Amino acid sequence: MKTIILLLLTLTSIYATKINDVANIVGVRENQIIGYSLVVGLKKTGDGTTSKFTLQSISNMLKAMNIDMNPIDIKSKNVAAVVVTAKLQSFARQGDKFDITVSSIGDAKSLEGGTLLMTPLKGVDGKIYALAQGAISIGGKNSRGAGSESHPTVGIVFEGGFVEREINIDLYNQEYATLSLKESNFKNSVSIQKSINNFYNTQIAVAMDPRTIRLKCPENRSMIEFLAEVQDIDMNYRPKNKIIINERTGTIIAGIDIEVKPIVLTHGDITIKILAQDTPSNPEGSMAVDKDLVIGLNQNELYTTKGTTTVANIVRSLQKLGASAKDIISILEAMKSAGSISAELKVI
C-alpha cells in the first residue's frame, strides 16, 4: 500500500523576502540552442543500417573530407546520430565554455565512450551562437562498476560548448528597466513598488499590472548599480495558498493554515462529516488527536475548533481512519471541486 507523506509549509500570510527571489529582470534570461551531429568511437553500440539519416550524415561528412562514399556501402555500427541541446547563459561572451546534452535520435544502444564531432548550435533565429565537441559522459553504473543505473542514450559533454556569437543586452545605457513577477499577484506587485520607492525615497517604481513593475534609474547611479540594489531590497511577500499533490509518490505539500469549510464527504466506504465547533465534542468511542481535533469513530465525524479546520488536520484524520494515499488524494480533489478548499490545488 502506498504511504501518504504530508509536508506542511509553516508560512504566515505575509513574510519578508528579497525582490530577487520573486521577480526577474525582463530581458536577462537564458536562451535555448540546438544542433544535429554525429557521435563516433562507439563499441558497436551505434545506429544500425535502418537509420538512413545516420548513413547519409556519415556520407556527407566523408564527402566534405574528399572521400566519396555511397550511404548504402556504409556498414559501421560505431556511429550514432544525435541532437545536441544547451542553454546559453545571459551575457555569455566569446570563448566562454558551457555544458551540453547529447541525445540519440536513432536506434543506438549506448553513447558510452563516444566522442561528439564539431556541432554548430543555433538559436530560434537560425543563427549559429556556439560550437560543441568533446568526449561524452553518461555517468552512473556501467557493466564494470556500481552506482545508480545510467541512461546510456543520453550523455553530457562537460564544458564542451564554446560561445561564438554574443547576445548583446545593453543595460548600462538604459534609463528604464522592467521587473516581472514569477507569479501574478496584485498585492505583491504593489508591495514591490512601495518597497523600492521607500528605499530611494522617491517615485521611481510603478506597478503596471499584477506582474510588471516599471523602474526608472536614479540619476546618481548606473543601471547596473541600480538593479543590484533593487534585487537586494526586502519586501512584504504574500504567497498563494497551494496544495501540491504527487499522485505517483503519494506526497502532499500544503500550507499548514489552509482552511477547510465544514462539509459531508463520501468516498467509497468512507463517509465523514466535518464539524467546526467552539469546543470540539468528545462522544463515546472518540479519539482526541490533539486539543483542537477529535475523531468520532462511531459517528464518522471530525470535530475541530473553529478556525483550525485545515488540510493538515483533515489529512491526519483520514490517515487515522485507515484511508490510503489514493483515497486521501481523491478526497482532497473532490473537496476542492465542491468549494470546501479555496486554495489552488496542483497535481503533478
Coordinates of N, CA and C in Angstrom, one line a residue, residues 167-274:
I167 N 25.0 37.5 -27.4 CA 23.7 38.1 -27.5 C 23.8 39.4 -26.7
N168 N 23.9 40.5 -27.4 CA 24.1 41.8 -26.7 C 22.9 42.4 -26.0
I169 N 23.0 42.7 -24.8 CA 22.0 43.3 -24.0 C 22.6 44.6 -23.4
D170 N 22.2 45.7 -23.9 CA 22.8 47.0 -23.4 C 22.0 47.5 -22.2
L171 N 22.4 47.0 -21.0 CA 21.7 47.5 -19.8 C 22.3 48.8 -19.3
Y172 N 23.6 49.0 -19.5 CA 24.3 50.1 -18.9 C 23.7 51.5 -19.3
N173 N 23.4 51.6 -20.6 CA 22.9 52.9 -21.1 C 21.4 53.0 -21.1
Q174 N 20.7 52.1 -20.5 CA 19.3 52.1 -20.4 C 18.8 53.1 -19.3
E175 N 17.7 53.8 -19.5 CA 17.2 54.7 -18.5 C 16.1 53.9 -17.7
Y176 N 15.4 53.0 -18.3 CA 14.3 52.3 -17.7 C 14.6 50.8 -17.7
A177 N 14.1 50.1 -16.7 CA 14.1 48.6 -16.7 C 12.8 48.1 -16.2
T178 N 12.5 46.8 -16.4 CA 11.2 46.2 -16.1 C 11.4 45.0 -15.2
L179 N 10.7 44.8 -14.2 CA 10.7 43.6 -13.4 C 9.4 42.8 -13.7
S180 N 9.6 41.5 -13.7 CA 8.4 40.6 -14.0 C 8.3 39.6 -12.8
L181 N 7.2 39.7 -12.1 CA 6.9 38.7 -11.0 C 6.9 37.3 -11.6
K182 N 7.4 36.4 -10.8 CA 7.3 35.0 -11.2 C 5.9 34.4 -11.2
E183 N 5.1 35.0 -10.3 CA 3.7 34.7 -10.2 C 2.8 35.9 -10.2
S184 N 1.8 36.0 -11.0 CA 1.0 37.2 -11.0 C 0.3 37.4 -9.6
N185 N 0.4 38.6 -9.1 CA -0.3 38.9 -7.8 C -0.3 40.4 -7.6
F186 N -1.5 41.0 -7.5 CA -1.7 42.4 -7.4 C -1.0 43.0 -6.2
K187 N -1.2 42.3 -5.0 CA -0.6 42.7 -3.8 C 0.9 42.7 -3.8
N188 N 1.5 41.7 -4.4 CA 2.9 41.6 -4.4 C 3.5 42.6 -5.4
S189 N 2.8 42.9 -6.5 CA 3.3 43.9 -7.4 C 3.3 45.3 -6.7
V190 N 2.2 45.6 -6.0 CA 2.2 46.9 -5.3 C 3.2 46.9 -4.2
S191 N 3.4 45.8 -3.5 CA 4.4 45.7 -2.4 C 5.8 46.0 -2.9
I192 N 6.2 45.5 -4.1 CA 7.5 45.8 -4.7 C 7.6 47.3 -5.0
Q193 N 6.5 47.8 -5.6 CA 6.5 49.3 -5.9 C 6.8 50.1 -4.6
K194 N 6.1 49.8 -3.5 CA 6.3 50.5 -2.3 C 7.7 50.3 -1.7
S195 N 8.2 49.1 -1.7 CA 9.5 48.8 -1.1 C 10.6 49.6 -1.8
I196 N 10.5 49.6 -3.2 CA 11.6 50.3 -3.9 C 11.5 51.8 -3.7
N197 N 10.3 52.4 -3.8 CA 10.1 53.8 -3.6 C 10.5 54.3 -2.2
N198 N 10.2 53.4 -1.2 CA 10.6 53.8 0.2 C 12.1 53.7 0.3
F199 N 12.7 52.8 -0.3 CA 14.2 52.6 -0.2 C 14.9 53.8 -0.8
Y200 N 14.4 54.4 -1.9 CA 15.0 55.5 -2.6 C 14.4 56.8 -2.2
N201 N 13.3 56.7 -1.4 CA 12.6 57.9 -1.0 C 12.1 58.8 -2.2
T202 N 11.8 58.2 -3.3 CA 11.3 58.9 -4.4 C 10.5 57.9 -5.3
Q203 N 9.6 58.5 -6.2 CA 8.8 57.6 -7.0 C 9.5 57.2 -8.3
I204 N 10.2 56.1 -8.2 CA 10.9 55.6 -9.4 C 10.4 54.2 -9.8
A205 N 9.5 53.6 -9.1 CA 8.9 52.3 -9.5 C 7.4 52.5 -9.6
V206 N 6.8 51.9 -10.6 CA 5.4 51.9 -10.9 C 4.9 50.5 -11.2
A207 N 3.9 50.0 -10.5 CA 3.3 48.7 -10.8 C 2.4 48.9 -12.0
M208 N 2.7 48.3 -13.1 CA 1.9 48.4 -14.3 C 0.7 47.5 -14.4
D209 N 0.9 46.3 -13.8 CA -0.2 45.3 -13.7 C 0.3 44.3 -12.7
P210 N -0.5 43.2 -12.4 CA -0.1 42.3 -11.4 C 1.2 41.5 -11.5
R211 N 1.9 41.7 -12.7 CA 3.1 41.0 -12.9 C 4.3 41.9 -13.3
T212 N 4.0 43.2 -13.6 CA 5.0 44.0 -14.2 C 5.2 45.3 -13.4
I213 N 6.5 45.6 -13.1 CA 6.9 46.8 -12.4 C 7.9 47.6 -13.2
R214 N 7.6 48.8 -13.6 CA 8.5 49.6 -14.4 C 9.4 50.5 -13.5
L215 N 10.7 50.5 -13.8 CA 11.7 51.2 -12.9 C 12.4 52.2 -13.7
K216 N 12.7 53.4 -13.1 CA 13.5 54.4 -13.7 C 14.7 54.6 -12.9
C217 N 15.9 54.5 -13.6 CA 17.2 54.5 -12.9 C 17.4 55.9 -12.3
P218 N 17.8 56.0 -11.0 CA 18.1 57.3 -10.4 C 19.3 58.0 -11.1
E219 N 19.4 59.3 -11.1 CA 20.5 60.0 -11.8 C 21.9 59.7 -11.3
N220 N 22.0 59.4 -10.0 CA 23.3 59.3 -9.4 C 23.8 57.8 -9.4
R221 N 23.2 56.9 -10.1 CA 23.6 55.5 -10.2 C 23.6 55.0 -11.7
S222 N 24.4 54.1 -12.0 CA 24.3 53.4 -13.2 C 23.2 52.4 -13.1
M223 N 22.8 51.9 -14.3 CA 21.7 50.9 -14.3 C 22.2 49.6 -13.6
I224 N 23.4 49.2 -13.8 CA 23.9 48.0 -13.2 C 23.9 48.1 -11.6
E225 N 24.4 49.3 -11.1 CA 24.3 49.5 -9.7 C 22.9 49.5 -9.1
F226 N 22.0 50.2 -9.9 CA 20.6 50.3 -9.5 C 20.0 48.9 -9.4
L227 N 20.1 48.1 -10.4 CA 19.5 46.8 -10.4 C 20.1 45.9 -9.3
A228 N 21.4 46.0 -9.1 CA 22.0 45.2 -8.0 C 21.4 45.6 -6.6
E229 N 21.1 46.9 -6.4 CA 20.5 47.3 -5.2 C 19.0 46.9 -5.1
V230 N 18.3 47.0 -6.2 CA 16.9 46.7 -6.3 C 16.7 45.2 -5.9
Q231 N 17.5 44.3 -6.5 CA 17.4 42.9 -6.2 C 17.5 42.5 -4.8
D232 N 18.3 43.3 -4.0 CA 18.6 43.0 -2.6 C 17.6 43.7 -1.7
I233 N 16.6 44.4 -2.1 CA 15.7 45.1 -1.3 C 14.7 44.1 -0.7
D234 N 14.4 44.3 0.6 CA 13.4 43.4 1.3 C 12.0 43.9 0.9
M235 N 11.0 43.0 0.8 CA 9.7 43.4 0.5 C 8.7 42.4 1.3
N236 N 7.5 42.9 1.5 CA 6.5 42.0 2.1 C 5.8 41.2 1.1
Y237 N 6.1 39.9 1.2 CA 5.6 39.0 0.1 C 4.4 38.2 0.6
R238 N 3.4 38.1 -0.2 CA 2.2 37.3 0.1 C 2.1 36.1 -0.8
P239 N 2.5 34.9 -0.3 CA 2.4 33.7 -1.2 C 1.0 33.3 -1.4
K240 N 0.8 32.6 -2.6 CA -0.5 32.0 -2.8 C -0.6 30.7 -2.0
N241 N -1.8 30.5 -1.5 CA -2.0 29.2 -0.8 C -2.1 28.1 -1.9
K242 N -1.3 27.0 -1.7 CA -1.3 26.0 -2.7 C -1.3 24.6 -2.0
I243 N -1.9 23.6 -2.7 CA -1.7 22.2 -2.3 C -1.1 21.5 -3.5
I244 N 0.0 21.0 -3.3 CA 0.7 20.2 -4.4 C 0.6 18.7 -4.1
I245 N 0.1 18.0 -5.1 CA -0.1 16.5 -4.9 C 0.7 15.8 -6.0
N246 N 1.5 14.9 -5.5 CA 2.2 14.0 -6.4 C 1.6 12.6 -6.4
E247 N 0.8 12.3 -7.4 CA 0.0 11.0 -7.3 C 0.9 9.8 -7.4
R248 N 2.0 9.9 -8.1 CA 2.9 8.8 -8.2 C 3.5 8.4 -6.9
T249 N 3.9 9.3 -6.0 CA 4.6 9.0 -4.8 C 3.7 9.1 -3.6
G250 N 2.5 9.7 -3.7 CA 1.6 9.9 -2.6 C 2.0 11.0 -1.7
T251 N 2.8 12.0 -2.2 CA 3.2 13.1 -1.4 C 2.2 14.3 -1.6
I252 N 1.9 14.9 -0.4 CA 1.1 16.1 -0.4 C 1.8 17.2 0.3
I253 N 1.9 18.4 -0.4 CA 2.6 19.5 0.2 C 1.6 20.6 0.3
A254 N 1.4 21.2 1.5 CA 0.4 22.2 1.7 C 0.8 23.1 2.8
G255 N 0.3 24.4 2.7 CA 0.5 25.3 3.8 C -0.3 24.9 5.0
I256 N 0.3 25.1 6.2 CA -0.3 24.5 7.4 C -1.6 25.2 7.8
D257 N -1.8 26.4 7.3 CA -3.0 27.2 7.7 C -4.1 27.2 6.6
I258 N -4.1 26.3 5.6 CA -5.1 26.3 4.6 C -6.4 25.8 5.2
E259 N -7.4 26.6 5.3 CA -8.7 26.2 5.9 C -9.6 25.4 5.1
V260 N -10.4 24.6 5.7 CA -11.4 23.7 5.1 C -12.7 24.0 5.6
K261 N -13.7 24.3 4.8 CA -15.0 24.6 5.2 C -15.8 23.3 5.6
P262 N -16.7 23.4 6.6 CA -17.4 22.2 7.0 C -18.1 21.6 5.8
I263 N -18.1 20.2 5.8 CA -18.6 19.5 4.6 C -18.9 18.1 5.0
V264 N -19.8 17.4 4.3 CA -20.0 16.0 4.4 C -19.5 15.4 3.1
L265 N -18.6 14.4 3.3 CA -18.0 13.8 2.1 C -18.1 12.2 2.2
T266 N -18.3 11.7 1.0 CA -18.4 10.2 0.9 C -17.4 9.8 -0.2
H267 N -16.6 8.8 0.1 CA -15.6 8.3 -0.9 C -15.5 6.8 -0.7
G268 N -16.1 6.0 -1.6 CA -16.1 4.6 -1.4 C -16.8 4.2 -0.2
D269 N -16.1 3.5 0.7 CA -16.8 3.1 2.0 C -16.5 4.1 3.1
I270 N -15.9 5.3 2.8 CA -15.6 6.3 3.8 C -16.6 7.4 3.7
T271 N -17.3 7.7 4.8 CA -18.2 8.8 4.9 C -17.9 9.6 6.1
I272 N -17.6 10.9 6.0 CA -17.1 11.7 7.1 C -17.9 13.0 7.1
K273 N -18.3 13.5 8.2 CA -18.9 14.8 8.4 C -17.9 15.7 9.2
I274 N -17.5 16.8 8.6 CA -16.6 17.7 9.3 C -17.3 18.8 9.9

